[in-house]
Amino acid sequence: MMRLCYIGGIGRSGSTLVERVLNELPGVCGLGEVAQVWDNGVRDNRLCGCGAAFRDCPLWSKIGEYAYGGWDNVDLDRITWLRTVVGRTWHVGLLAAPWLGERRRARVIEYVDYHARIYAAAAAVTGARVVVDSSKDTALAYGLRWAGPADLRILHLVRDPRGVAYSWMRRVHDPESGTDVGVPRFPAARCALTWSGHNAAYDLLGRLGRRRHGAVAGRLVHRMRYEEFLADPPGAAGTLSRFAGLPQTGLDLSYLSGGEVELGELHSVSGNRMRFTTGRLALRVDDAWRTGLPVAARRTLTGLCAPLLRRYGYHRPLPPEPSVVGTGADHRMKV
């Protein structure tokens, strides 16, 4: 039976790297952010992580043929409408209810089924036992709780909000355009509220559990801090392999050694630019925010996120605030 490992959290929390590490385990197929397939892949034909355009990628072509008889048979207008009525973040409160009305439930089932057919097709054409979706889309995670694959595991990936906010402030290299591009610069208060809201939603999802035929069944969510993952990649990979239900006998983690990881190809249509990276990659904590994040922003983030900072173990004292804040940007790959 195919298992789905869904990575939840907020953007810039390290989900692409975690998925890449999982993708190297035998029996695992990482697909990147499946929630973005409809726009980035089917509609815009953007690059897959293998370097080919989406419709030219051999794997995604097979998935589309298996799931829909070809990507041209997908009703993008219908998916967009369903996302509007049941798949936005503001629907999470309704999806967290103990029951759904008949009409809403039917729409949730239909919306989730568009994604579930991709998961099943990926498992069928690759022979994978575990399919990984790093969408982080909170509403989709709640929808999967109602109508997703029978064996669903959700990894709640958390990163220090000050590191997340600083990551959003950088200019990054876009492999598709070949240029350095700016990312939206959200005010610190907005970053803090977004970080708190999405992480609190995954906390709640873990308490709600999985719904099956009107009943709650089984553990659903496992939380891991991104910083803990980087502190001990082999140990974290072992923990995640157990959570994903992979066999532990003879598990080979030799691709994680010496603070580096050997990365193969990932067929991802969306995600961090490192989805294009192959070969050896050094694993290190990117804590440039400690000196690069403006003092006012750091104070705002620390204050507004204080309850969850304590809950997730980020409450330790910070180093002294710098008297001069650097403005230079480091364009090297940071994970």
GROMACS .gro file of C-alpha atoms in nm:
model
  335
    1MET     CA    1   0.000   0.000   0.000
    2MET     CA    2   0.130   0.343  -0.096
    3ARG     CA    3   0.206   0.579   0.193
    4LEU     CA    4   0.197   0.956   0.159
    5CYS     CA    5   0.443   1.163   0.360
    6TYR     CA    6   0.320   1.522   0.345
    7ILE     CA    7   0.561   1.795   0.462
    8GLY     CA    8   0.381   2.084   0.629
    9GLY     CA    9   0.491   2.413   0.775
   10ILE     CA   10   0.578   2.747   0.618
   11GLY     CA   11   0.797   2.840   0.322
   12ARG     CA   12   1.173   2.880   0.381
   13SER     CA   13   1.171   2.618   0.656
   14GLY     CA   14   1.398   2.370   0.477
   15SER     CA   15   1.134   2.141   0.329
   16THR     CA   16   1.314   2.103  -0.005
   17LEU     CA   17   1.632   1.977   0.162
   18VAL     CA   18   1.442   1.741   0.391
   19GLU     CA   19   1.253   1.602   0.093
   20ARG     CA   20   1.578   1.559  -0.101
   21VAL     CA   21   1.727   1.357   0.185
   22LEU     CA   22   1.414   1.141   0.206
   23ASN     CA   23   1.413   1.097  -0.172
   24GLU     CA   24   1.750   0.918  -0.153
   25LEU     CA   25   1.604   0.640   0.063
   26PRO     CA   26   1.507   0.323  -0.123
   27GLY     CA   27   1.137   0.300  -0.197
   28VAL     CA   28   1.078   0.678  -0.172
   29CYS     CA   29   0.961   0.910  -0.451
   30GLY     CA   30   0.974   1.285  -0.384
   31LEU     CA   31   0.749   1.500  -0.602
   32GLY     CA   32   0.817   1.850  -0.471
   33GLU     CA   33   0.520   2.080  -0.410
   34VAL     CA   34   0.234   1.891  -0.573
   35ALA     CA   35  -0.012   2.172  -0.491
   36GLN     CA   36   0.179   2.384  -0.747
   37VAL     CA   37   0.169   2.125  -1.027
   38TRP     CA   38  -0.149   2.270  -1.177
   39ASP     CA   39  -0.009   2.622  -1.222
   40ASN     CA   40   0.368   2.575  -1.256
   41GLY     CA   41   0.352   2.247  -1.443
   42VAL     CA   42   0.032   2.182  -1.636
   43ARG     CA   43  -0.044   2.547  -1.720
   44ASP     CA   44   0.297   2.721  -1.736
   45ASN     CA   45   0.517   2.420  -1.831
   46ARG     CA   46   0.799   2.533  -1.600
   47LEU     CA   47   1.113   2.331  -1.538
   48CYS     CA   48   1.113   2.006  -1.347
   49GLY     CA   49   1.400   1.952  -1.105
   50CYS     CA   50   1.556   1.719  -1.366
   51GLY     CA   51   1.605   2.022  -1.593
   52ALA     CA   52   1.339   1.935  -1.852
   53ALA     CA   53   1.021   2.129  -1.908
   54PHE     CA   54   0.731   1.975  -1.717
   55ARG     CA   55   0.557   1.828  -2.022
   56ASP     CA   56   0.889   1.693  -2.153
   57CYS     CA   57   0.985   1.524  -1.826
   58PRO     CA   58   0.958   1.144  -1.872
   59LEU     CA   59   0.836   1.085  -1.516
   60TRP     CA   60   0.571   1.357  -1.510
   61SER     CA   61   0.453   1.249  -1.856
   62LYS     CA   62   0.401   0.895  -1.725
   63ILE     CA   63   0.226   1.026  -1.412
   64GLY     CA   64  -0.008   1.239  -1.621
   65GLU     CA   65  -0.087   0.952  -1.855
   66TYR     CA   66  -0.154   0.711  -1.569
   67ALA     CA   67  -0.362   0.953  -1.361
   68TYR     CA   68  -0.557   1.140  -1.630
   69GLY     CA   69  -0.482   0.988  -1.966
   70GLY     CA   70  -0.260   1.292  -2.029
   71TRP     CA   71  -0.228   1.637  -1.873
   72ASP     CA   72  -0.453   1.792  -2.140
   73ASN     CA   73  -0.745   1.609  -1.980
   74VAL     CA   74  -0.706   1.798  -1.651
   75ASP     CA   75  -0.975   2.060  -1.588
   76LEU     CA   76  -0.762   2.348  -1.455
   77ASP     CA   77  -1.061   2.580  -1.422
   78ARG     CA   78  -1.235   2.326  -1.200
   79ILE     CA   79  -0.926   2.286  -0.981
   80THR     CA   80  -0.892   2.663  -0.947
   81TRP     CA   81  -1.256   2.691  -0.843
   82LEU     CA   82  -1.228   2.409  -0.590
   83ARG     CA   83  -0.915   2.566  -0.444
   84THR     CA   84  -1.110   2.891  -0.404
   85VAL     CA   85  -1.404   2.731  -0.223
   86VAL     CA   86  -1.227   2.471  -0.003
   87GLY     CA   87  -0.850   2.497  -0.053
   88ARG     CA   88  -0.749   2.834   0.086
   89THR     CA   89  -0.588   2.899   0.425
   90TRP     CA   90  -0.901   3.070   0.554
   91HIS     CA   91  -1.091   2.741   0.514
   92VAL     CA   92  -0.877   2.567   0.777
   93GLY     CA   93  -1.117   2.657   1.057
   94LEU     CA   94  -1.405   2.490   0.873
   95LEU     CA   95  -1.194   2.188   0.780
   96ALA     CA   96  -1.097   2.145   1.145
   97ALA     CA   97  -1.461   2.099   1.245
   98PRO     CA   98  -1.573   1.756   1.371
   99TRP     CA   99  -1.798   1.720   1.068
  100LEU     CA  100  -1.846   1.872   0.725
  101GLY     CA  101  -2.170   1.955   0.553
  102GLU     CA  102  -2.262   1.731   0.263
  103ARG     CA  103  -2.182   1.988  -0.006
  104ARG     CA  104  -1.851   2.098   0.148
  105ARG     CA  105  -1.743   1.740   0.206
  106ALA     CA  106  -1.812   1.653  -0.158
  107ARG     CA  107  -1.600   1.948  -0.271
  108VAL     CA  108  -1.315   1.856  -0.035
  109ILE     CA  109  -1.319   1.498  -0.161
  110GLU     CA  110  -1.310   1.615  -0.523
  111TYR     CA  111  -1.031   1.867  -0.459
  112VAL     CA  112  -0.815   1.617  -0.270
  113ASP     CA  113  -0.877   1.350  -0.533
  114TYR     CA  114  -0.701   1.559  -0.798
  115HIS     CA  115  -0.385   1.539  -0.586
  116ALA     CA  116  -0.438   1.182  -0.465
  117ARG     CA  117  -0.445   1.057  -0.824
  118ILE     CA  118  -0.097   1.204  -0.873
  119TYR     CA  119   0.032   1.032  -0.558
  120ALA     CA  120  -0.111   0.697  -0.668
  121ALA     CA  121   0.023   0.736  -1.022
  122ALA     CA  122   0.372   0.824  -0.896
  123ALA     CA  123   0.377   0.514  -0.677
  124ALA     CA  124   0.254   0.296  -0.963
  125VAL     CA  125   0.502   0.413  -1.228
  126THR     CA  126   0.806   0.422  -0.996
  127GLY     CA  127   0.725   0.130  -0.767
  128ALA     CA  128   0.776   0.356  -0.463
  129ARG     CA  129   0.634   0.255  -0.124
  130VAL     CA  130   0.637   0.615   0.002
  131VAL     CA  131   0.549   0.929  -0.194
  132VAL     CA  132   0.661   1.265  -0.053
  133ASP     CA  133   0.474   1.590  -0.113
  134SER     CA  134   0.645   1.902   0.023
  135SER     CA  135   0.358   2.139  -0.059
  136LYS     CA  136   0.328   2.279   0.297
  137ASP     CA  137  -0.020   2.394   0.193
  138THR     CA  138  -0.211   2.398   0.523
  139ALA     CA  139  -0.559   2.374   0.373
  140LEU     CA  140  -0.455   2.078   0.157
  141ALA     CA  141  -0.314   1.906   0.466
  142TYR     CA  142  -0.650   1.945   0.641
  143GLY     CA  143  -0.827   1.821   0.329
  144LEU     CA  144  -0.604   1.512   0.319
  145ARG     CA  145  -0.712   1.442   0.676
  146TRP     CA  146  -1.067   1.397   0.546
  147ALA     CA  147  -1.013   1.236   0.208
  148GLY     CA  148  -0.645   1.158   0.152
  149PRO     CA  149  -0.469   0.824   0.102
  150ALA     CA  150  -0.543   0.565   0.367
  151ASP     CA  151  -0.184   0.568   0.496
  152LEU     CA  152  -0.111   0.937   0.548
  153ARG     CA  153   0.182   1.072   0.752
  154ILE     CA  154   0.233   1.448   0.799
  155LEU     CA  155   0.575   1.586   0.889
  156HIS     CA  156   0.540   1.922   1.064
  157LEU     CA  157   0.870   2.094   0.985
  158VAL     CA  158   0.951   2.397   1.202
  159ARG     CA  159   1.227   2.656   1.162
  160ASP     CA  160   1.314   2.954   1.383
  161PRO     CA  161   1.088   3.238   1.258
  162ARG     CA  162   1.377   3.483   1.260
  163GLY     CA  163   1.565   3.258   1.018
  164VAL     CA  164   1.251   3.224   0.804
  165ALA     CA  165   1.198   3.600   0.793
  166TYR     CA  166   1.562   3.669   0.706
  167SER     CA  167   1.550   3.410   0.427
  168TRP     CA  168   1.252   3.590   0.273
  169MET     CA  169   1.454   3.914   0.265
  170ARG     CA  170   1.732   3.781   0.042
  171ARG     CA  171   1.777   3.808  -0.329
  172VAL     CA  172   1.818   3.458  -0.471
  173HIS     CA  173   1.936   3.310  -0.799
  174ASP     CA  174   1.657   3.175  -1.018
  175PRO     CA  175   1.789   2.884  -1.232
  176GLU     CA  176   1.497   2.915  -1.472
  177SER     CA  177   1.566   3.278  -1.564
  178GLY     CA  178   1.940   3.273  -1.493
  179THR     CA  179   1.916   3.594  -1.291
  180ASP     CA  180   1.911   3.703  -0.928
  181VAL     CA  181   1.558   3.785  -0.826
  182GLY     CA  182   1.408   3.953  -0.525
  183VAL     CA  183   1.149   3.784  -0.309
  184PRO     CA  184   0.858   3.964  -0.144
  185ARG     CA  185   0.976   4.158   0.162
  186PHE     CA  186   0.702   4.113   0.417
  187PRO     CA  187   0.697   4.327   0.732
  188ALA     CA  188   0.828   4.146   1.040
  189ALA     CA  189   0.485   4.153   1.205
  190ARG     CA  190   0.323   3.984   0.905
  191CYS     CA  191   0.598   3.719   0.896
  192ALA     CA  192   0.547   3.655   1.267
  193LEU     CA  193   0.170   3.617   1.238
  194THR     CA  194   0.198   3.393   0.930
  195TRP     CA  195   0.459   3.172   1.097
  196SER     CA  196   0.253   3.145   1.416
  197GLY     CA  197  -0.073   3.082   1.234
  198HIS     CA  198   0.047   2.802   1.009
  199ASN     CA  199   0.249   2.625   1.279
  200ALA     CA  200  -0.040   2.648   1.526
  201ALA     CA  201  -0.264   2.495   1.259
  202TYR     CA  202  -0.032   2.194   1.228
  203ASP     CA  203  -0.022   2.163   1.606
  204LEU     CA  204  -0.401   2.147   1.603
  205LEU     CA  205  -0.398   1.897   1.317
  206GLY     CA  206  -0.180   1.668   1.526
  207ARG     CA  207  -0.431   1.679   1.809
  208LEU     CA  208  -0.730   1.622   1.581
  209GLY     CA  209  -0.591   1.305   1.425
  210ARG     CA  210  -0.703   1.137   1.105
  211ARG     CA  211  -1.076   1.102   1.027
  212ARG     CA  212  -1.195   0.775   0.879
  213HIS     CA  213  -1.564   0.708   0.823
  214GLY     CA  214  -1.662   0.963   1.087
  215ALA     CA  215  -1.410   0.841   1.347
  216VAL     CA  216  -1.064   0.960   1.449
  217ALA     CA  217  -0.798   0.700   1.371
  218GLY     CA  218  -0.425   0.691   1.437
  219ARG     CA  219  -0.135   0.925   1.483
  220LEU     CA  220  -0.111   1.174   1.200
  221VAL     CA  221   0.160   1.436   1.265
  222HIS     CA  222   0.526   1.417   1.363
  223ARG     CA  223   0.706   1.744   1.439
  224MET     CA  224   1.074   1.807   1.370
  225ARG     CA  225   1.282   2.122   1.398
  226TYR     CA  226   1.489   2.203   1.091
  227GLU     CA  227   1.783   2.294   1.313
  228GLU     CA  228   1.771   1.948   1.474
  229PHE     CA  229   1.766   1.792   1.129
  230LEU     CA  230   2.087   1.974   1.034
  231ALA     CA  231   2.253   1.897   1.368
  232ASP     CA  232   2.227   1.521   1.304
  233PRO     CA  233   2.118   1.442   0.945
  234PRO     CA  234   2.169   1.062   0.969
  235GLY     CA  235   1.978   1.043   1.297
  236ALA     CA  236   1.700   1.263   1.160
  237ALA     CA  237   1.680   1.060   0.839
  238GLY     CA  238   1.651   0.743   1.047
  239THR     CA  239   1.370   0.896   1.252
  240LEU     CA  240   1.185   1.009   0.941
  241SER     CA  241   1.229   0.672   0.772
  242ARG     CA  242   1.062   0.507   1.070
  243PHE     CA  243   0.783   0.765   1.068
  244ALA     CA  244   0.732   0.701   0.696
  245GLY     CA  245   0.705   0.328   0.766
  246LEU     CA  246   1.014   0.219   0.572
  247PRO     CA  247   1.184  -0.110   0.662
  248GLN     CA  248   1.471  -0.052   0.904
  249THR     CA  249   1.662  -0.374   0.839
  250GLY     CA  250   1.959  -0.295   0.620
  251LEU     CA  251   1.868   0.074   0.592
  252ASP     CA  252   2.161   0.243   0.415
  253LEU     CA  253   2.230   0.604   0.516
  254SER     CA  254   2.582   0.615   0.372
  255TYR     CA  255   2.481   0.898   0.139
  256LEU     CA  256   2.480   1.113   0.457
  257SER     CA  257   2.833   1.138   0.589
  258GLY     CA  258   3.091   1.393   0.694
  259GLY     CA  259   2.839   1.673   0.717
  260GLU     CA  260   2.746   1.627   0.350
  261VAL     CA  261   2.475   1.458   0.148
  262GLU     CA  262   2.497   1.297  -0.195
  263LEU     CA  263   2.192   1.409  -0.392
  264GLY     CA  264   2.048   1.240  -0.696
  265GLU     CA  265   1.776   1.371  -0.925
  266LEU     CA  266   1.445   1.504  -0.789
  267HIS     CA  267   1.143   1.546  -1.016
  268SER     CA  268   1.001   1.856  -0.853
  269VAL     CA  269   0.800   2.126  -1.032
  270SER     CA  270   0.820   2.377  -0.751
  271GLY     CA  271   1.027   2.453  -0.442
  272ASN     CA  272   1.359   2.599  -0.335
  273ARG     CA  273   1.616   2.643  -0.614
  274MET     CA  274   1.823   2.362  -0.463
  275ARG     CA  275   1.578   2.120  -0.624
  276PHE     CA  276   1.805   2.147  -0.930
  277THR     CA  277   2.122   2.059  -0.733
  278THR     CA  278   2.283   1.715  -0.765
  279GLY     CA  279   2.602   1.569  -0.622
  280ARG     CA  280   2.765   1.644  -0.287
  281LEU     CA  281   2.613   1.923  -0.081
  282ALA     CA  282   2.742   2.047   0.253
  283LEU     CA  283   2.485   2.055   0.532
  284ARG     CA  284   2.514   2.347   0.769
  285VAL     CA  285   2.284   2.568   0.970
  286ASP     CA  286   2.226   2.905   0.806
  287ASP     CA  287   2.209   3.140   1.105
  288ALA     CA  288   2.309   3.459   0.923
  289TRP     CA  289   1.993   3.616   1.063
  290ARG     CA  290   2.169   3.651   1.399
  291THR     CA  291   2.382   3.933   1.257
  292GLY     CA  292   2.193   4.027   0.939
  293LEU     CA  293   1.834   4.063   1.058
  294PRO     CA  294   1.753   4.424   1.152
  295VAL     CA  295   1.724   4.473   1.529
  296ALA     CA  296   1.367   4.603   1.514
  297ALA     CA  297   1.253   4.308   1.302
  298ARG     CA  298   1.423   4.061   1.534
  299ARG     CA  299   1.253   4.210   1.839
  300THR     CA  300   0.915   4.208   1.667
  301LEU     CA  301   0.949   3.845   1.562
  302THR     CA  302   1.075   3.735   1.902
  303GLY     CA  303   0.792   3.912   2.083
  304LEU     CA  304   0.501   3.808   1.862
  305CYS     CA  305   0.619   3.447   1.826
  306ALA     CA  306   0.715   3.405   2.194
  307PRO     CA  307   0.450   3.141   2.285
  308LEU     CA  308   0.548   2.903   2.004
  309LEU     CA  309   0.918   2.986   2.037
  310ARG     CA  310   0.899   2.840   2.386
  311ARG     CA  311   0.688   2.545   2.271
  312TYR     CA  312   0.938   2.452   1.999
  313GLY     CA  313   1.248   2.510   2.211
  314TYR     CA  314   1.364   2.838   2.058
  315HIS     CA  315   1.345   3.027   2.388
  316ARG     CA  316   1.716   3.015   2.471
  317PRO     CA  317   1.884   3.358   2.510
  318LEU     CA  318   2.000   3.519   2.187
  319PRO     CA  319   2.351   3.656   2.130
  320PRO     CA  320   2.399   4.031   2.182
  321GLU     CA  321   2.232   4.243   1.918
  322PRO     CA  322   2.480   4.385   1.665
  323SER     CA  323   2.547   4.757   1.676
  324VAL     CA  324   2.589   4.767   1.298
  325VAL     CA  325   2.359   4.565   1.076
  326GLY     CA  326   2.518   4.430   0.760
  327THR     CA  327   2.340   4.496   0.433
  328GLY     CA  328   2.534   4.263   0.206
  329ALA     CA  329   2.369   3.951   0.070
  330ASP     CA  330   2.541   3.614   0.048
  331HIS     CA  331   2.452   3.459  -0.287
  332ARG     CA  332   2.599   3.118  -0.211
  333MET     CA  333   2.369   2.821  -0.174
  334LYS     CA  334   2.248   2.808   0.185
  335VAL     CA  335   2.024   2.544   0.331
   0.00000   0.00000   0.00000
